[in-house]
């Protein structure tokens, strides 16, 4: 039985619902079933559905696991004065300069096993997938094009290169 939701402001409820819709839309755009996404996130299918509805009683950790399983992350920003800008903006809503097709890179495909080969990730999503799952990668099996991709992503995002 799910725990009782803490009291939240209407504005917070609307943000959580919008956040849940973003997560749901991402899962659908990747053509991943709820069961597969939930397993990848280490949760029940019901918890994933509650996240996709934006329920406030779900732990922040569960939200973060669902985001990671779908190759998403969040950025917390201060609101811009005089606007109704959302404070939590999924990077997928920003316009990427380039996309990375999962099936074009052997180690990325291995690390993002839950995504279809034709799934396209933003640079932030691709880097996050490598970074979170690097312990499962085989650096000796990296092809030149994937090494170049990792170098480009690190440079583009201002990150420290992975131990290749």
mmCIF file with all atom_site columns, C-alpha atoms in Angstrom:
data_model
loop_
_atom_site.group_PDB
_atom_site.id
_atom_site.type_symbol
_atom_site.label_atom_id
_atom_site.label_alt_id
_atom_site.label_comp_id
_atom_site.label_asym_id
_atom_site.label_entity_id
_atom_site.label_seq_id
_atom_site.pdbx_PDB_ins_code
_atom_site.Cartn_x
_atom_site.Cartn_y
_atom_site.Cartn_z
_atom_site.occupancy
_atom_site.B_iso_or_equiv
_atom_site.pdbx_formal_charge
_atom_site.auth_seq_id
_atom_site.auth_comp_id
_atom_site.auth_asym_id
_atom_site.auth_atom_id
_atom_site.pdbx_PDB_model_num
ATOM 1   C CA . UNK A 1 1   ? 0.000  0.000  0.000   1.00 0.00 ? 1   UNK A CA 1
ATOM 2   C CA . UNK A 1 2   ? 1.523  3.348  -1.009  1.00 0.00 ? 2   UNK A CA 1
ATOM 3   C CA . UNK A 1 3   ? 2.227  5.824  1.737   1.00 0.00 ? 3   UNK A CA 1
ATOM 4   C CA . UNK A 1 4   ? 0.074  8.881  2.164   1.00 0.00 ? 4   UNK A CA 1
ATOM 5   C CA . UNK A 1 5   ? 1.265  11.849 0.171   1.00 0.00 ? 5   UNK A CA 1
ATOM 6   C CA . UNK A 1 6   ? 2.613  14.751 2.192   1.00 0.00 ? 6   UNK A CA 1
ATOM 7   C CA . UNK A 1 7   ? 0.647  17.983 1.909   1.00 0.00 ? 7   UNK A CA 1
ATOM 8   C CA . UNK A 1 8   ? 1.869  19.928 -1.107  1.00 0.00 ? 8   UNK A CA 1
ATOM 9   C CA . UNK A 1 9   ? 1.026  23.278 -2.621  1.00 0.00 ? 9   UNK A CA 1
ATOM 10  C CA . UNK A 1 10  ? -1.025 23.369 -5.811  1.00 0.00 ? 10  UNK A CA 1
ATOM 11  C CA . UNK A 1 11  ? 1.962  24.807 -7.666  1.00 0.00 ? 11  UNK A CA 1
ATOM 12  C CA . UNK A 1 12  ? 4.172  21.922 -6.504  1.00 0.00 ? 12  UNK A CA 1
ATOM 13  C CA . UNK A 1 13  ? 1.512  19.397 -7.527  1.00 0.00 ? 13  UNK A CA 1
ATOM 14  C CA . UNK A 1 14  ? 1.334  20.901 -11.019 1.00 0.00 ? 14  UNK A CA 1
ATOM 15  C CA . UNK A 1 15  ? 5.123  20.723 -11.331 1.00 0.00 ? 15  UNK A CA 1
ATOM 16  C CA . UNK A 1 16  ? 5.206  17.102 -10.206 1.00 0.00 ? 16  UNK A CA 1
ATOM 17  C CA . UNK A 1 17  ? 2.441  16.202 -12.659 1.00 0.00 ? 17  UNK A CA 1
ATOM 18  C CA . UNK A 1 18  ? 4.319  17.941 -15.493 1.00 0.00 ? 18  UNK A CA 1
ATOM 19  C CA . UNK A 1 19  ? 7.522  16.197 -14.426 1.00 0.00 ? 19  UNK A CA 1
ATOM 20  C CA . UNK A 1 20  ? 5.729  12.837 -14.484 1.00 0.00 ? 20  UNK A CA 1
ATOM 21  C CA . UNK A 1 21  ? 4.371  13.592 -17.968 1.00 0.00 ? 21  UNK A CA 1
ATOM 22  C CA . UNK A 1 22  ? 7.925  14.323 -19.157 1.00 0.00 ? 22  UNK A CA 1
ATOM 23  C CA . UNK A 1 23  ? 9.115  10.981 -17.789 1.00 0.00 ? 23  UNK A CA 1
ATOM 24  C CA . UNK A 1 24  ? 6.175  9.148  -19.362 1.00 0.00 ? 24  UNK A CA 1
ATOM 25  C CA . UNK A 1 25  ? 6.695  10.873 -22.718 1.00 0.00 ? 25  UNK A CA 1
ATOM 26  C CA . UNK A 1 26  ? 10.388 9.956  -22.693 1.00 0.00 ? 26  UNK A CA 1
ATOM 27  C CA . UNK A 1 27  ? 9.622  6.304  -21.997 1.00 0.00 ? 27  UNK A CA 1
ATOM 28  C CA . UNK A 1 28  ? 7.046  6.239  -24.796 1.00 0.00 ? 28  UNK A CA 1
ATOM 29  C CA . UNK A 1 29  ? 9.365  8.012  -27.258 1.00 0.00 ? 29  UNK A CA 1
ATOM 30  C CA . UNK A 1 30  ? 12.005 5.352  -26.584 1.00 0.00 ? 30  UNK A CA 1
ATOM 31  C CA . UNK A 1 31  ? 9.358  2.643  -27.056 1.00 0.00 ? 31  UNK A CA 1
ATOM 32  C CA . UNK A 1 32  ? 10.203 1.058  -23.713 1.00 0.00 ? 32  UNK A CA 1
ATOM 33  C CA . UNK A 1 33  ? 7.528  -0.850 -21.824 1.00 0.00 ? 33  UNK A CA 1
ATOM 34  C CA . UNK A 1 34  ? 6.667  0.143  -18.276 1.00 0.00 ? 34  UNK A CA 1
ATOM 35  C CA . UNK A 1 35  ? 7.824  -3.264 -17.056 1.00 0.00 ? 35  UNK A CA 1
ATOM 36  C CA . UNK A 1 36  ? 11.239 -2.951 -18.734 1.00 0.00 ? 36  UNK A CA 1
ATOM 37  C CA . UNK A 1 37  ? 11.753 0.618  -17.502 1.00 0.00 ? 37  UNK A CA 1
ATOM 38  C CA . UNK A 1 38  ? 10.703 -0.322 -13.961 1.00 0.00 ? 38  UNK A CA 1
ATOM 39  C CA . UNK A 1 39  ? 13.093 -3.296 -13.910 1.00 0.00 ? 39  UNK A CA 1
ATOM 40  C CA . UNK A 1 40  ? 15.946 -1.098 -15.184 1.00 0.00 ? 40  UNK A CA 1
ATOM 41  C CA . UNK A 1 41  ? 15.160 1.413  -12.413 1.00 0.00 ? 41  UNK A CA 1
ATOM 42  C CA . UNK A 1 42  ? 14.933 -1.273 -9.728  1.00 0.00 ? 42  UNK A CA 1
ATOM 43  C CA . UNK A 1 43  ? 11.300 -0.640 -8.845  1.00 0.00 ? 43  UNK A CA 1
ATOM 44  C CA . UNK A 1 44  ? 7.860  -2.091 -9.359  1.00 0.00 ? 44  UNK A CA 1
ATOM 45  C CA . UNK A 1 45  ? 5.793  -1.229 -12.407 1.00 0.00 ? 45  UNK A CA 1
ATOM 46  C CA . UNK A 1 46  ? 3.242  0.352  -10.062 1.00 0.00 ? 46  UNK A CA 1
ATOM 47  C CA . UNK A 1 47  ? 5.868  2.709  -8.599  1.00 0.00 ? 47  UNK A CA 1
ATOM 48  C CA . UNK A 1 48  ? 6.857  3.758  -12.104 1.00 0.00 ? 48  UNK A CA 1
ATOM 49  C CA . UNK A 1 49  ? 3.212  4.488  -12.928 1.00 0.00 ? 49  UNK A CA 1
ATOM 50  C CA . UNK A 1 50  ? 2.947  6.594  -9.756  1.00 0.00 ? 50  UNK A CA 1
ATOM 51  C CA . UNK A 1 51  ? 6.050  8.522  -10.835 1.00 0.00 ? 51  UNK A CA 1
ATOM 52  C CA . UNK A 1 52  ? 4.594  9.076  -14.305 1.00 0.00 ? 52  UNK A CA 1
ATOM 53  C CA . UNK A 1 53  ? 1.484  10.507 -12.633 1.00 0.00 ? 53  UNK A CA 1
ATOM 54  C CA . UNK A 1 54  ? 3.662  12.821 -10.522 1.00 0.00 ? 54  UNK A CA 1
ATOM 55  C CA . UNK A 1 55  ? 2.577  11.500 -7.145  1.00 0.00 ? 55  UNK A CA 1
ATOM 56  C CA . UNK A 1 56  ? 4.346  13.326 -4.297  1.00 0.00 ? 56  UNK A CA 1
ATOM 57  C CA . UNK A 1 57  ? 4.505  10.282 -1.994  1.00 0.00 ? 57  UNK A CA 1
ATOM 58  C CA . UNK A 1 58  ? 7.106  8.549  -4.180  1.00 0.00 ? 58  UNK A CA 1
ATOM 59  C CA . UNK A 1 59  ? 10.633 9.066  -2.875  1.00 0.00 ? 59  UNK A CA 1
ATOM 60  C CA . UNK A 1 60  ? 13.045 11.352 -4.647  1.00 0.00 ? 60  UNK A CA 1
ATOM 61  C CA . UNK A 1 61  ? 15.396 8.380  -4.962  1.00 0.00 ? 61  UNK A CA 1
ATOM 62  C CA . UNK A 1 62  ? 12.775 6.463  -6.945  1.00 0.00 ? 62  UNK A CA 1
ATOM 63  C CA . UNK A 1 63  ? 12.262 9.465  -9.238  1.00 0.00 ? 63  UNK A CA 1
ATOM 64  C CA . UNK A 1 64  ? 16.034 9.666  -9.787  1.00 0.00 ? 64  UNK A CA 1
ATOM 65  C CA . UNK A 1 65  ? 16.262 5.929  -10.554 1.00 0.00 ? 65  UNK A CA 1
ATOM 66  C CA . UNK A 1 66  ? 13.457 6.237  -13.107 1.00 0.00 ? 66  UNK A CA 1
ATOM 67  C CA . UNK A 1 67  ? 15.203 9.201  -14.733 1.00 0.00 ? 67  UNK A CA 1
ATOM 68  C CA . UNK A 1 68  ? 18.526 7.348  -14.907 1.00 0.00 ? 68  UNK A CA 1
ATOM 69  C CA . UNK A 1 69  ? 16.898 4.264  -16.438 1.00 0.00 ? 69  UNK A CA 1
ATOM 70  C CA . UNK A 1 70  ? 15.490 6.449  -19.210 1.00 0.00 ? 70  UNK A CA 1
ATOM 71  C CA . UNK A 1 71  ? 18.728 8.346  -19.775 1.00 0.00 ? 71  UNK A CA 1
ATOM 72  C CA . UNK A 1 72  ? 17.416 11.549 -18.205 1.00 0.00 ? 72  UNK A CA 1
ATOM 73  C CA . UNK A 1 73  ? 18.714 13.866 -15.511 1.00 0.00 ? 73  UNK A CA 1
ATOM 74  C CA . UNK A 1 74  ? 17.449 17.037 -13.851 1.00 0.00 ? 74  UNK A CA 1
ATOM 75  C CA . UNK A 1 75  ? 18.837 20.506 -13.440 1.00 0.00 ? 75  UNK A CA 1
ATOM 76  C CA . UNK A 1 76  ? 17.684 22.711 -10.591 1.00 0.00 ? 76  UNK A CA 1
ATOM 77  C CA . UNK A 1 77  ? 17.668 26.391 -11.499 1.00 0.00 ? 77  UNK A CA 1
ATOM 78  C CA . UNK A 1 78  ? 16.528 29.568 -9.838  1.00 0.00 ? 78  UNK A CA 1
ATOM 79  C CA . UNK A 1 79  ? 13.309 30.972 -11.292 1.00 0.00 ? 79  UNK A CA 1
ATOM 80  C CA . UNK A 1 80  ? 13.674 33.915 -13.629 1.00 0.00 ? 80  UNK A CA 1
ATOM 81  C CA . UNK A 1 81  ? 12.071 37.033 -12.133 1.00 0.00 ? 81  UNK A CA 1
ATOM 82  C CA . UNK A 1 82  ? 8.704  37.829 -13.658 1.00 0.00 ? 82  UNK A CA 1
ATOM 83  C CA . UNK A 1 83  ? 8.207  34.479 -15.389 1.00 0.00 ? 83  UNK A CA 1
ATOM 84  C CA . UNK A 1 84  ? 6.525  31.220 -14.585 1.00 0.00 ? 84  UNK A CA 1
ATOM 85  C CA . UNK A 1 85  ? 9.617  29.202 -15.580 1.00 0.00 ? 85  UNK A CA 1
ATOM 86  C CA . UNK A 1 86  ? 9.713  25.691 -14.171 1.00 0.00 ? 86  UNK A CA 1
ATOM 87  C CA . UNK A 1 87  ? 12.419 25.195 -11.563 1.00 0.00 ? 87  UNK A CA 1
ATOM 88  C CA . UNK A 1 88  ? 13.174 21.624 -12.629 1.00 0.00 ? 88  UNK A CA 1
ATOM 89  C CA . UNK A 1 89  ? 13.973 21.297 -16.313 1.00 0.00 ? 89  UNK A CA 1
ATOM 90  C CA . UNK A 1 90  ? 14.770 17.920 -17.843 1.00 0.00 ? 90  UNK A CA 1
ATOM 91  C CA . UNK A 1 91  ? 17.794 18.260 -20.133 1.00 0.00 ? 91  UNK A CA 1
ATOM 92  C CA . UNK A 1 92  ? 15.803 16.470 -22.853 1.00 0.00 ? 92  UNK A CA 1
ATOM 93  C CA . UNK A 1 93  ? 13.668 19.611 -23.172 1.00 0.00 ? 93  UNK A CA 1
ATOM 94  C CA . UNK A 1 94  ? 16.733 21.651 -24.164 1.00 0.00 ? 94  UNK A CA 1
ATOM 95  C CA . UNK A 1 95  ? 17.737 21.689 -27.806 1.00 0.00 ? 95  UNK A CA 1
ATOM 96  C CA . UNK A 1 96  ? 20.752 19.408 -28.254 1.00 0.00 ? 96  UNK A CA 1
ATOM 97  C CA . UNK A 1 97  ? 23.517 20.474 -30.609 1.00 0.00 ? 97  UNK A CA 1
ATOM 98  C CA . UNK A 1 98  ? 23.895 16.879 -31.777 1.00 0.00 ? 98  UNK A CA 1
ATOM 99  C CA . UNK A 1 99  ? 22.287 13.555 -30.996 1.00 0.00 ? 99  UNK A CA 1
ATOM 100 C CA . UNK A 1 100 ? 24.008 10.254 -30.366 1.00 0.00 ? 100 UNK A CA 1
ATOM 101 C CA . UNK A 1 101 ? 22.420 7.140  -31.856 1.00 0.00 ? 101 UNK A CA 1
ATOM 102 C CA . UNK A 1 102 ? 22.775 4.292  -29.355 1.00 0.00 ? 102 UNK A CA 1
ATOM 103 C CA . UNK A 1 103 ? 23.294 1.590  -32.004 1.00 0.00 ? 103 UNK A CA 1
ATOM 104 C CA . UNK A 1 104 ? 26.250 3.417  -33.571 1.00 0.00 ? 104 UNK A CA 1
ATOM 105 C CA . UNK A 1 105 ? 28.535 2.729  -30.600 1.00 0.00 ? 105 UNK A CA 1
ATOM 106 C CA . UNK A 1 106 ? 29.130 -0.798 -29.271 1.00 0.00 ? 106 UNK A CA 1
ATOM 107 C CA . UNK A 1 107 ? 29.853 0.089  -25.638 1.00 0.00 ? 107 UNK A CA 1
ATOM 108 C CA . UNK A 1 108 ? 27.014 2.602  -25.454 1.00 0.00 ? 108 UNK A CA 1
ATOM 109 C CA . UNK A 1 109 ? 24.686 -0.082 -26.814 1.00 0.00 ? 109 UNK A CA 1
ATOM 110 C CA . UNK A 1 110 ? 25.956 -2.442 -24.128 1.00 0.00 ? 110 UNK A CA 1
ATOM 111 C CA . UNK A 1 111 ? 25.483 0.143  -21.370 1.00 0.00 ? 111 UNK A CA 1
ATOM 112 C CA . UNK A 1 112 ? 22.053 1.277  -22.608 1.00 0.00 ? 112 UNK A CA 1
ATOM 113 C CA . UNK A 1 113 ? 20.737 -2.244 -23.188 1.00 0.00 ? 113 UNK A CA 1
ATOM 114 C CA . UNK A 1 114 ? 17.198 -1.214 -22.296 1.00 0.00 ? 114 UNK A CA 1
ATOM 115 C CA . UNK A 1 115 ? 16.999 1.290  -25.177 1.00 0.00 ? 115 UNK A CA 1
ATOM 116 C CA . UNK A 1 116 ? 16.310 0.385  -28.801 1.00 0.00 ? 116 UNK A CA 1
ATOM 117 C CA . UNK A 1 117 ? 19.356 0.608  -31.089 1.00 0.00 ? 117 UNK A CA 1
ATOM 118 C CA . UNK A 1 118 ? 17.791 3.494  -33.018 1.00 0.00 ? 118 UNK A CA 1
ATOM 119 C CA . UNK A 1 119 ? 17.215 5.588  -29.872 1.00 0.00 ? 119 UNK A CA 1
ATOM 120 C CA . UNK A 1 120 ? 18.866 8.999  -30.078 1.00 0.00 ? 120 UNK A CA 1
ATOM 121 C CA . UNK A 1 121 ? 20.285 10.619 -26.967 1.00 0.00 ? 121 UNK A CA 1
ATOM 122 C CA . UNK A 1 122 ? 21.288 14.197 -26.329 1.00 0.00 ? 122 UNK A CA 1
ATOM 123 C CA . UNK A 1 123 ? 24.969 14.710 -25.511 1.00 0.00 ? 123 UNK A CA 1
ATOM 124 C CA . UNK A 1 124 ? 24.044 15.059 -21.814 1.00 0.00 ? 124 UNK A CA 1
ATOM 125 C CA . UNK A 1 125 ? 22.058 11.816 -21.871 1.00 0.00 ? 125 UNK A CA 1
ATOM 126 C CA . UNK A 1 126 ? 24.816 9.902  -23.679 1.00 0.00 ? 126 UNK A CA 1
ATOM 127 C CA . UNK A 1 127 ? 27.506 11.187 -21.301 1.00 0.00 ? 127 UNK A CA 1
ATOM 128 C CA . UNK A 1 128 ? 25.329 10.384 -18.292 1.00 0.00 ? 128 UNK A CA 1
ATOM 129 C CA . UNK A 1 129 ? 24.836 6.835  -19.553 1.00 0.00 ? 129 UNK A CA 1
ATOM 130 C CA . UNK A 1 130 ? 28.581 6.319  -19.967 1.00 0.00 ? 130 UNK A CA 1
ATOM 131 C CA . UNK A 1 131 ? 29.409 7.982  -16.657 1.00 0.00 ? 131 UNK A CA 1
ATOM 132 C CA . UNK A 1 132 ? 26.833 6.108  -14.557 1.00 0.00 ? 132 UNK A CA 1
ATOM 133 C CA . UNK A 1 133 ? 27.625 2.731  -16.077 1.00 0.00 ? 133 UNK A CA 1
ATOM 134 C CA . UNK A 1 134 ? 31.346 3.017  -16.845 1.00 0.00 ? 134 UNK A CA 1
ATOM 135 C CA . UNK A 1 135 ? 32.187 0.179  -14.431 1.00 0.00 ? 135 UNK A CA 1
ATOM 136 C CA . UNK A 1 136 ? 30.310 -2.152 -16.825 1.00 0.00 ? 136 UNK A CA 1
ATOM 137 C CA . UNK A 1 137 ? 32.127 -0.921 -19.943 1.00 0.00 ? 137 UNK A CA 1
ATOM 138 C CA . UNK A 1 138 ? 35.084 -2.634 -21.574 1.00 0.00 ? 138 UNK A CA 1
ATOM 139 C CA . UNK A 1 139 ? 37.476 0.232  -22.432 1.00 0.00 ? 139 UNK A CA 1
ATOM 140 C CA . UNK A 1 140 ? 39.757 -2.143 -24.356 1.00 0.00 ? 140 UNK A CA 1
ATOM 141 C CA . UNK A 1 141 ? 36.853 -2.886 -26.734 1.00 0.00 ? 141 UNK A CA 1
ATOM 142 C CA . UNK A 1 142 ? 36.240 0.794  -27.591 1.00 0.00 ? 142 UNK A CA 1
ATOM 143 C CA . UNK A 1 143 ? 36.480 1.498  -31.297 1.00 0.00 ? 143 UNK A CA 1
ATOM 144 C CA . UNK A 1 144 ? 38.097 4.701  -32.546 1.00 0.00 ? 144 UNK A CA 1
ATOM 145 C CA . UNK A 1 145 ? 34.754 6.376  -33.311 1.00 0.00 ? 145 UNK A CA 1
ATOM 146 C CA . UNK A 1 146 ? 33.529 5.734  -29.752 1.00 0.00 ? 146 UNK A CA 1
ATOM 147 C CA . UNK A 1 147 ? 36.774 7.017  -28.222 1.00 0.00 ? 147 UNK A CA 1
ATOM 148 C CA . UNK A 1 148 ? 36.376 10.147 -30.335 1.00 0.00 ? 148 UNK A CA 1
ATOM 149 C CA . UNK A 1 149 ? 32.749 10.489 -29.194 1.00 0.00 ? 149 UNK A CA 1
ATOM 150 C CA . UNK A 1 150 ? 33.812 10.279 -25.530 1.00 0.00 ? 150 UNK A CA 1
ATOM 151 C CA . UNK A 1 151 ? 36.482 12.934 -26.081 1.00 0.00 ? 151 UNK A CA 1
ATOM 152 C CA . UNK A 1 152 ? 33.998 15.219 -27.869 1.00 0.00 ? 152 UNK A CA 1
ATOM 153 C CA . UNK A 1 153 ? 31.345 14.769 -25.177 1.00 0.00 ? 153 UNK A CA 1
ATOM 154 C CA . UNK A 1 154 ? 33.807 15.480 -22.348 1.00 0.00 ? 154 UNK A CA 1
ATOM 155 C CA . UNK A 1 155 ? 35.037 18.603 -24.124 1.00 0.00 ? 155 UNK A CA 1
ATOM 156 C CA . UNK A 1 156 ? 31.535 19.795 -25.110 1.00 0.00 ? 156 UNK A CA 1
ATOM 157 C CA . UNK A 1 157 ? 30.116 19.310 -21.619 1.00 0.00 ? 157 UNK A CA 1
ATOM 158 C CA . UNK A 1 158 ? 33.197 20.492 -19.738 1.00 0.00 ? 158 UNK A CA 1
ATOM 159 C CA . UNK A 1 159 ? 33.673 17.146 -18.028 1.00 0.00 ? 159 UNK A CA 1
ATOM 160 C CA . UNK A 1 160 ? 36.773 15.249 -17.039 1.00 0.00 ? 160 UNK A CA 1
ATOM 161 C CA . UNK A 1 161 ? 37.474 12.427 -19.545 1.00 0.00 ? 161 UNK A CA 1
ATOM 162 C CA . UNK A 1 162 ? 36.592 8.908  -18.463 1.00 0.00 ? 162 UNK A CA 1
ATOM 163 C CA . UNK A 1 163 ? 39.455 6.493  -17.801 1.00 0.00 ? 163 UNK A CA 1
ATOM 164 C CA . UNK A 1 164 ? 39.728 4.960  -21.252 1.00 0.00 ? 164 UNK A CA 1
#
